[in-house]
mmCIF file of C-alpha atoms and ligand atoms in Angstrom:
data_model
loop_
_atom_site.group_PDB
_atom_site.id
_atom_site.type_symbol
_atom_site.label_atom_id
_atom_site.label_comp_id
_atom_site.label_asym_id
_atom_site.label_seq_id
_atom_site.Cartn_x
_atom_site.Cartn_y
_atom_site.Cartn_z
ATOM 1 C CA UNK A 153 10.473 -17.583 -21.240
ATOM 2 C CA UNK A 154 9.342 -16.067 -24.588
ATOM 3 C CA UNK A 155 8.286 -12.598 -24.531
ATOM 4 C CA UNK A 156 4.899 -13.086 -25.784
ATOM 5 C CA UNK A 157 4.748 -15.125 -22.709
ATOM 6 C CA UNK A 158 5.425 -13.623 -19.978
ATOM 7 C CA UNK A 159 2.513 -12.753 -17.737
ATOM 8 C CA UNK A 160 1.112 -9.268 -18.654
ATOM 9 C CA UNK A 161 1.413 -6.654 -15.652
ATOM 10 C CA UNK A 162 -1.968 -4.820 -14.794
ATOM 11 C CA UNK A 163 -2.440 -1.713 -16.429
ATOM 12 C CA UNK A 164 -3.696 1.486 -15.386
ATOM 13 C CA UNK A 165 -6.665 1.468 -18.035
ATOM 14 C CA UNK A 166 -6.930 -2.425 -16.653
ATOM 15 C CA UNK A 167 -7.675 -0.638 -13.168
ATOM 16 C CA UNK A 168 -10.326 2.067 -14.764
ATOM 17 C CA UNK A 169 -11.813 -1.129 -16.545
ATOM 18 C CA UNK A 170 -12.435 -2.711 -13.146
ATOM 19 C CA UNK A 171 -15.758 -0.203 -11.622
ATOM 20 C CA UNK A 172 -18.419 -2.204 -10.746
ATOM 21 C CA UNK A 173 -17.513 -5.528 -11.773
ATOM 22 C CA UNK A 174 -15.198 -8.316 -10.281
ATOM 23 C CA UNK A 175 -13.684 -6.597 -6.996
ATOM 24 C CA UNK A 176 -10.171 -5.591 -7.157
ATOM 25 C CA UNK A 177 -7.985 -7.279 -4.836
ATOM 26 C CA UNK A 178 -4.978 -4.978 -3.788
ATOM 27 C CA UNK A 179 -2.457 -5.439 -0.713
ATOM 28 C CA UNK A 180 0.547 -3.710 0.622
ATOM 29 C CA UNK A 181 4.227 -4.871 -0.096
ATOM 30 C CA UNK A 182 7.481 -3.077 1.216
ATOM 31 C CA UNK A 183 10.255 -5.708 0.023
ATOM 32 C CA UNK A 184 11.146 -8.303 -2.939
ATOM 33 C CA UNK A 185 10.475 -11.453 -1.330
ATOM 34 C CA UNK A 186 7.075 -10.329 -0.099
ATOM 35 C CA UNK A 187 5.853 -8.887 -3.091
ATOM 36 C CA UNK A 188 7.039 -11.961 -5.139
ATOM 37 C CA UNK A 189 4.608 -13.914 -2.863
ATOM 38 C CA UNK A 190 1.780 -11.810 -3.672
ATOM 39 C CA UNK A 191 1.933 -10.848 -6.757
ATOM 40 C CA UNK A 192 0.303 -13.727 -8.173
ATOM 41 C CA UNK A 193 -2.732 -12.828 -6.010
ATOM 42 C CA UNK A 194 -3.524 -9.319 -6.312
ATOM 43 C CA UNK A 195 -4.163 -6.950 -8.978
ATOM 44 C CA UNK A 196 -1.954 -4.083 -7.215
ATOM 45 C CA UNK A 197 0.571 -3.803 -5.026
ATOM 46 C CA UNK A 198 0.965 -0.277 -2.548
ATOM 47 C CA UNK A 199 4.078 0.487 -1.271
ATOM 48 C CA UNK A 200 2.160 2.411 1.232
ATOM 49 C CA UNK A 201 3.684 4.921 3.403
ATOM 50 C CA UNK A 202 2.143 2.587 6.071
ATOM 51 C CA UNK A 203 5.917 1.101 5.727
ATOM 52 C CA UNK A 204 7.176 3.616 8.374
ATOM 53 C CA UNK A 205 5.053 2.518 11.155
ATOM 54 C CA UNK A 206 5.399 -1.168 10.096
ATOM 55 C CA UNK A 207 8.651 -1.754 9.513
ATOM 56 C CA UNK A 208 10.640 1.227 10.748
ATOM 57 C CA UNK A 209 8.591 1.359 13.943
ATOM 58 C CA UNK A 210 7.444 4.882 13.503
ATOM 59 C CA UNK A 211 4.436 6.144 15.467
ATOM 60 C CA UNK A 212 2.972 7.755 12.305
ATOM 61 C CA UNK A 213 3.525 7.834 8.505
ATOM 62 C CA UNK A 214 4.991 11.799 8.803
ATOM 63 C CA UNK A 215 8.691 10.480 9.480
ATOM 64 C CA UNK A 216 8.225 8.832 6.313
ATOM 65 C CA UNK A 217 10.770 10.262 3.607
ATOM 66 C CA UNK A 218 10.730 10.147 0.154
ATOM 67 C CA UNK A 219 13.939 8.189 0.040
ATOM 68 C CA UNK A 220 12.646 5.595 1.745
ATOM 69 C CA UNK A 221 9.555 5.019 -0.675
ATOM 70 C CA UNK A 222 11.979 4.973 -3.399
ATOM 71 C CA UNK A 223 14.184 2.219 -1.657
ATOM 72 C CA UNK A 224 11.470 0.130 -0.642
ATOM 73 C CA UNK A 225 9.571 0.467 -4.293
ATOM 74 C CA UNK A 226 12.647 -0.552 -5.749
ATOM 75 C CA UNK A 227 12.687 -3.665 -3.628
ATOM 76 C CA UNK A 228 8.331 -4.310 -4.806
ATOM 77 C CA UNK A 229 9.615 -3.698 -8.591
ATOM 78 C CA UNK A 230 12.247 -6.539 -8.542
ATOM 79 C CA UNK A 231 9.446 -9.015 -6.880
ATOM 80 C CA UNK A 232 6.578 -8.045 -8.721
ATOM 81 C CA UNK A 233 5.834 -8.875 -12.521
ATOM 82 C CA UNK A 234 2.164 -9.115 -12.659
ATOM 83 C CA UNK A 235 0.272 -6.760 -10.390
ATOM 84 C CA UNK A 236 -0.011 -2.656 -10.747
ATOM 85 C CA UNK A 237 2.753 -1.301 -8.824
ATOM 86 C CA UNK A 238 1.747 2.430 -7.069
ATOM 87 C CA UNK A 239 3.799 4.005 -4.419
ATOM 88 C CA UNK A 240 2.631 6.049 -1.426
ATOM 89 C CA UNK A 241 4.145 10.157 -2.074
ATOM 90 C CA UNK A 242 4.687 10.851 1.729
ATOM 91 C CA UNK A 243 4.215 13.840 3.910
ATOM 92 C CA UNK A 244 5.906 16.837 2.547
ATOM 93 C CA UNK A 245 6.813 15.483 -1.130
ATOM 94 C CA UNK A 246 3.960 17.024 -2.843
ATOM 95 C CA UNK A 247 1.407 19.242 -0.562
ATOM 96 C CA UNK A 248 3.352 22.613 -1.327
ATOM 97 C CA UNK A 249 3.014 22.851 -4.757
ATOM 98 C CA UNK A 250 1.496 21.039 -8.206
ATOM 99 C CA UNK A 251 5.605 21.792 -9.348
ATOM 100 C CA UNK A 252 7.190 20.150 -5.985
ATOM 101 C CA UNK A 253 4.490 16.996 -6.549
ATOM 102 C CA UNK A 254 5.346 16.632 -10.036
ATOM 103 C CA UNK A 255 9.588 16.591 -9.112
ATOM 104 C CA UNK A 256 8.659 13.830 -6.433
ATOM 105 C CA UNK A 257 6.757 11.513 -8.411
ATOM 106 C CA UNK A 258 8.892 11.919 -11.776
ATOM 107 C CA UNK A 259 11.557 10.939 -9.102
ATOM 108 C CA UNK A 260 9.808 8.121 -7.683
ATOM 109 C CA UNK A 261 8.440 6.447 -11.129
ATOM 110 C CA UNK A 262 11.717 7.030 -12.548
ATOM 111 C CA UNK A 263 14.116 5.364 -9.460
ATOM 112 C CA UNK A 264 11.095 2.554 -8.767
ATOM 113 C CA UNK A 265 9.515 1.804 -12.210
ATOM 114 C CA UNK A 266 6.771 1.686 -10.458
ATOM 115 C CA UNK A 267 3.716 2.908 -13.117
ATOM 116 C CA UNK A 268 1.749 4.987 -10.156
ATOM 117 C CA UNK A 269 1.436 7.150 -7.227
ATOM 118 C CA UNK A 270 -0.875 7.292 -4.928
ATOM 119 C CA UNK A 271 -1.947 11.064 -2.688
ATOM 120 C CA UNK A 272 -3.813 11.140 0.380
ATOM 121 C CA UNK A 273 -6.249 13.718 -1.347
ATOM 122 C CA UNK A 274 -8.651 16.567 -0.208
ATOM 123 C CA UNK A 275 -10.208 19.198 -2.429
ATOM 124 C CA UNK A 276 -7.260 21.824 -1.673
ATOM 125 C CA UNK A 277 -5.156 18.735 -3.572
ATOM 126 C CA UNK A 278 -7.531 18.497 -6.571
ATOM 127 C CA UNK A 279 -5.465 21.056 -8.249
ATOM 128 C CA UNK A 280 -2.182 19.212 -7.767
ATOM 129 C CA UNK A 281 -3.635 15.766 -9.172
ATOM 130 C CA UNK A 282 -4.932 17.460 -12.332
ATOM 131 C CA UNK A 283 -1.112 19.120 -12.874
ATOM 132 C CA UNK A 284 0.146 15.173 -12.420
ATOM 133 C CA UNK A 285 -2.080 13.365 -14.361
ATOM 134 C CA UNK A 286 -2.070 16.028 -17.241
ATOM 135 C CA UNK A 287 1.591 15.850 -17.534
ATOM 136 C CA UNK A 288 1.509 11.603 -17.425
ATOM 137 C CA UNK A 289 1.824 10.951 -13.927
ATOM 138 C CA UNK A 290 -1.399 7.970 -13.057
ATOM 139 C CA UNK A 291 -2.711 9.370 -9.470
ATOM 140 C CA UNK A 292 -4.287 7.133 -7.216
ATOM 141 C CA UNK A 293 -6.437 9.026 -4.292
ATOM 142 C CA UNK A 294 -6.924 8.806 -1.166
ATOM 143 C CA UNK A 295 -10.017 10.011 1.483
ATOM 144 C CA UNK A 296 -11.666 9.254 4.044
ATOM 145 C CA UNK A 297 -9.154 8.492 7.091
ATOM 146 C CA UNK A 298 -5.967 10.024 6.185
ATOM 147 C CA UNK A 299 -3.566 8.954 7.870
ATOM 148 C CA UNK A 300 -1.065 12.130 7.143
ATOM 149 C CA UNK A 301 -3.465 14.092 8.883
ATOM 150 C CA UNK A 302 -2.931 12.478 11.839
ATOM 151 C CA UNK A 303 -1.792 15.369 13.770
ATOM 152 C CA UNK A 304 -4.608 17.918 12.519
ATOM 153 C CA UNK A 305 -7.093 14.594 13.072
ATOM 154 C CA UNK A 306 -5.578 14.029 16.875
ATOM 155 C CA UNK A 307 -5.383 10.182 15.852
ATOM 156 C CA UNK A 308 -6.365 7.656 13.320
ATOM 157 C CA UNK A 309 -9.908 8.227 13.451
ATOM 158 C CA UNK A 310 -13.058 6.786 11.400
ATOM 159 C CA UNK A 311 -14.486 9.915 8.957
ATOM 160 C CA UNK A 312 -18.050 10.561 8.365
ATOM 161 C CA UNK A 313 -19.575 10.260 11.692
ATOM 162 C CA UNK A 314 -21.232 13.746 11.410
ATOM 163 C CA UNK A 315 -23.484 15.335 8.335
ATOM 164 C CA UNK A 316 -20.318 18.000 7.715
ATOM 165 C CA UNK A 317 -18.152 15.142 7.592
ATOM 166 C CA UNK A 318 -20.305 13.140 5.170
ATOM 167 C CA UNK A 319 -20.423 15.763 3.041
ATOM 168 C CA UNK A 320 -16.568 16.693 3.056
ATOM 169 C CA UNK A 321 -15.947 12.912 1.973
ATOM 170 C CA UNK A 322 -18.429 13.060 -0.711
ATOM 171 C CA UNK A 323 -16.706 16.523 -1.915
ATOM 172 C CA UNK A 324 -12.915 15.060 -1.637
ATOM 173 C CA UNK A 325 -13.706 12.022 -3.707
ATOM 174 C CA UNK A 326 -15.472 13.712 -6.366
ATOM 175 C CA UNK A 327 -13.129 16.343 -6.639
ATOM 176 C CA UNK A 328 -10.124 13.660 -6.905
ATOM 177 C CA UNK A 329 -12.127 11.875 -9.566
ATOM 178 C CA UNK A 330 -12.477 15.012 -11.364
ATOM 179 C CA UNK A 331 -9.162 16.002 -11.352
ATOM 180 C CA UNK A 332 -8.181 12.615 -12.729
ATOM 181 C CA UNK A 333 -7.085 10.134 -10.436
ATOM 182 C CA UNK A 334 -7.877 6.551 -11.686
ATOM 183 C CA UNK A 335 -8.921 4.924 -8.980
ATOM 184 C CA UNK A 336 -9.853 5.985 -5.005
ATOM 185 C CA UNK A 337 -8.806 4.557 -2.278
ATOM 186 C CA UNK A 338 -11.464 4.953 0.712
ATOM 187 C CA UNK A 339 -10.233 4.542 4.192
ATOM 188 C CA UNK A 340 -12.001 4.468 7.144
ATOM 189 C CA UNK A 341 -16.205 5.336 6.791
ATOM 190 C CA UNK A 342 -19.083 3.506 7.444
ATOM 191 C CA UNK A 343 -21.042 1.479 4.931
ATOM 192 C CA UNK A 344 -23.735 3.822 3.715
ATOM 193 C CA UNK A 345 -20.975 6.438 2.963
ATOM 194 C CA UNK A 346 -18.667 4.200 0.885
ATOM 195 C CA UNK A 347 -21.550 3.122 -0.823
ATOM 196 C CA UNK A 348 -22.635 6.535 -1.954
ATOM 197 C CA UNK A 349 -18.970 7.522 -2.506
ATOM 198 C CA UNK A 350 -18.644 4.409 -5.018
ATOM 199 C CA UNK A 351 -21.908 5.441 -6.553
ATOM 200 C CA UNK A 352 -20.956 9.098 -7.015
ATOM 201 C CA UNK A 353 -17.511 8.666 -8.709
ATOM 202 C CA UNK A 354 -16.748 6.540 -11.998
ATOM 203 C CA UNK A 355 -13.377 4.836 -10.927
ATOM 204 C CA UNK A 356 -13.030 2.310 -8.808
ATOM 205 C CA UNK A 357 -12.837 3.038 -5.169
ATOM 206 C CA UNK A 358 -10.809 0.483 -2.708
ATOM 207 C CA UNK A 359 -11.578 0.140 0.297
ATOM 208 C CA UNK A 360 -10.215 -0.257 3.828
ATOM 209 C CA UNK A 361 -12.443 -0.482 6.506
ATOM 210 C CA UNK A 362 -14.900 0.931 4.261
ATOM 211 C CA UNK A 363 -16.768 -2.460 3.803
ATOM 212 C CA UNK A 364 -17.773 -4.525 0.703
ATOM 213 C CA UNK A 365 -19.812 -1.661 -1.002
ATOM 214 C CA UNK A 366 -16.458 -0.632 -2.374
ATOM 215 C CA UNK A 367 -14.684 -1.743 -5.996
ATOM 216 C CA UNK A 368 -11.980 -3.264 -4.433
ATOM 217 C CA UNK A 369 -10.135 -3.821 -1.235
ATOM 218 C CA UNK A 370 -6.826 -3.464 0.159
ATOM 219 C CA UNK A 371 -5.334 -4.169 3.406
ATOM 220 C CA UNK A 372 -1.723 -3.576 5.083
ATOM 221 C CA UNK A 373 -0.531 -7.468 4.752
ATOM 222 C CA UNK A 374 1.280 -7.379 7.934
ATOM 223 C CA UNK A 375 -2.188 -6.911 9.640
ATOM 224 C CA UNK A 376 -3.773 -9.616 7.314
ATOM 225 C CA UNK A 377 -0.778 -12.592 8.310
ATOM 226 C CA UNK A 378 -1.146 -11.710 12.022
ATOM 227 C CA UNK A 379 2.344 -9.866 12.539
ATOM 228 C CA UNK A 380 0.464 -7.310 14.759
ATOM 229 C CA UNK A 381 -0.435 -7.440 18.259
ATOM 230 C CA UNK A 382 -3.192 -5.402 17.735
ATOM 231 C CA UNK A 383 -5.242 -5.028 14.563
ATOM 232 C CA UNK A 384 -7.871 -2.183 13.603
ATOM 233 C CA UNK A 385 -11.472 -4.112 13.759
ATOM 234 C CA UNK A 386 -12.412 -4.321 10.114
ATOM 235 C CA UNK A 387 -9.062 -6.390 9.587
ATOM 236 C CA UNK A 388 -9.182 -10.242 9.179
ATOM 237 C CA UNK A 389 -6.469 -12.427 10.365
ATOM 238 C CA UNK A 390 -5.557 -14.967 7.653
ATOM 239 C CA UNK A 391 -2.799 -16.205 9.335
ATOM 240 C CA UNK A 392 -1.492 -15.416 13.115
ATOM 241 C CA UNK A 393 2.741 -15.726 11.821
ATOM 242 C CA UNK A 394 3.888 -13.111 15.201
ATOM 243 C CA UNK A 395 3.504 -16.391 17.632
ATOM 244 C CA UNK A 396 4.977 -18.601 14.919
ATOM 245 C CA UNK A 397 7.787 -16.308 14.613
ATOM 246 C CA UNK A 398 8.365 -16.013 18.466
ATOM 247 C CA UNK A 399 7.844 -19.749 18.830
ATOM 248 C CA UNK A 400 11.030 -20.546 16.119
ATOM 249 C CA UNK A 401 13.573 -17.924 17.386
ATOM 250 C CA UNK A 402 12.070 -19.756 20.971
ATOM 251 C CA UNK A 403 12.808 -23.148 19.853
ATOM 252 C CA UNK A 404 16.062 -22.091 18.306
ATOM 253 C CA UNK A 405 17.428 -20.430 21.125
ATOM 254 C CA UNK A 406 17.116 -23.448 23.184
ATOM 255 C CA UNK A 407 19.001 -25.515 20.366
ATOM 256 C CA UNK A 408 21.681 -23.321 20.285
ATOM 257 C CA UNK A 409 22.311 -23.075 24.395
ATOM 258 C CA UNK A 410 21.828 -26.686 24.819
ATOM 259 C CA UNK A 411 24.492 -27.232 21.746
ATOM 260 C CA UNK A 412 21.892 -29.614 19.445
ATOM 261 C CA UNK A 413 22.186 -26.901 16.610
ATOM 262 C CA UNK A 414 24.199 -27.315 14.918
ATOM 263 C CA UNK A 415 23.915 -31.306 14.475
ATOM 264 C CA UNK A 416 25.935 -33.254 11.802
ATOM 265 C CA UNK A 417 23.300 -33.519 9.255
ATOM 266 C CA UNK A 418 23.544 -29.270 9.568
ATOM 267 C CA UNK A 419 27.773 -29.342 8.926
ATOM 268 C CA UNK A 420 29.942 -29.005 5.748
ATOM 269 C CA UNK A 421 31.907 -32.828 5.465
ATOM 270 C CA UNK A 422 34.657 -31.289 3.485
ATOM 271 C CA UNK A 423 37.082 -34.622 3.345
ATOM 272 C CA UNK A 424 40.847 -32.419 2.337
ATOM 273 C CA UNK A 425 42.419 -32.739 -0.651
ATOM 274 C CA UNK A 426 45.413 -34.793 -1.687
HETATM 275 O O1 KIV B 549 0.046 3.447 3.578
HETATM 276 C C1 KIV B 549 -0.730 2.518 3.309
HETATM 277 O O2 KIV B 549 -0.379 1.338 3.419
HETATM 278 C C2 KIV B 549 -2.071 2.861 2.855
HETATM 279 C C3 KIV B 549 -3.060 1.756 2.669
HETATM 280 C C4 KIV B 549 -3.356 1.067 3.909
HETATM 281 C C5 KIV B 549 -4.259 2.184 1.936
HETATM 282 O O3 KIV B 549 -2.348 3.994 2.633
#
């Protein structure tokens, strides 16, 4: 294909562009073959940190290392062409200093080629977002549910329920906005709240389980195809592949025992030479 073209990947300033009008459609992809299926689709692609529990069968994201993202945004760069690729910094890349955050994602967009990052942010991390962004690093936040805070939080729990809690969203998105993240990532509130949050701030915000008042949405696509036994309530099935899946390695089990698989249509008919 001709250089002038191939598709043209989403842009950071394509992102930005994006508040308030058609909603940005963003998913999670750990490896090449899924991301080359979705890429078509979406406008960004996270190699979320969400890859520990989902594929390494990790009770939380804070086993995640930063070898890991790198490996598995590798694997989303070779399958993706078209969509914004950001990848999750996990716990303990980038909370102890703006210096240690800016050595993790130069490391990360450098190994990956991946044009983003994204931080689960509060207002203690404003100061390490401005240090990235000023120095070329594009920041996407996080707030809301944080999932790295699981241990502080005592589970994966919905934010906002109380006044203080309102309030402490509202002050961690506008302080990641301010510090210069280009888009916000809202996890985990109720309607009104992601509503004012999407009002308050001037880049997008995505949500998940923060309802359609949001700029965009993402969800984990293992949750979306049904891979999960159990799914958080504001995900939607669009496919249920964990029966399918059972059903084939079922089905093939039986072929193999009962010596139907494989048949002849299924063999090499190499006739020798000479
Ligand atoms: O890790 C992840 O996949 C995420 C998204 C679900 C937003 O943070």
């Amino acid at each position: 294909m001709s250089k002038h073209l191939a598709p043209k990947r989403v842009t950071v300033p394509d992102i930005v562009a994006r508040k308030g009008r058609e909603p940005l459609v963003c998913l999670t992809a750990y490896t090449t073959p899924m991301a080359a299926l979705l890429d078509p689709y979406v406008d960004l692609l996270l190699v979320g940190d969400s890859v520990g529990m989902v594929l390494h069968g990790l009770p939380t994201p804070v086993g995640v290392t930063l070898e890991m993202m790198i490996l598995h945004g590798q694997a989303v760069m070779r399958g993706a062409s078209h969509a914004l690729v950001a990848v999750d910094l996990p716990f303990g890349s980038f909370e102890e200093s703006p210096e240690v955050a800016f050595r993790s994602a130069a490391r990360v967009l450098r190994k990956t080629g991946a044009q983003a990052v994204k931080i689960e942010t509060s207002e203690a991390m404003a100061a390490t977002v401005a240090y990235l962004v000023q120095r070329g690093v594009p920041v996407l936040g996080h707030v809301g549910l944080r999932p790295q805070s699981v241990n502080l939080d005592g589970g994966f729990k919905a934010k906002g329920r109380s006044p203080g809690e309102r309030e402490r969203v509202m002050a961690e998105a506008r302080a990641t906005e301010e510090a210069g993240a280009f888009a916000i990532v809202v996890e985990g509130v109720a309607e009104d709240l992601a509503a004012d949050v999407t009002r308050a701030v001037r880049v997008p915000t995505i949500g998940i389980g923060a309802s359609a008042a949001c700029d965009g949405q993402i969800l984990v696509t293992d949750d979306l195809l049904g891979m999960a036994e159990q799914t958080p309530r504001f995900v939607r099935r669009y496919a249920a592949l964990a029966p399918q899946i059972a059903e084939a390695a079922r089905a093939y089990a039986n072929d193999v025992r009962a010596r139907s698989f494989p048949g002849q249509a299924e063999v090499y008919a190499l006739r020798p030479r000479g």
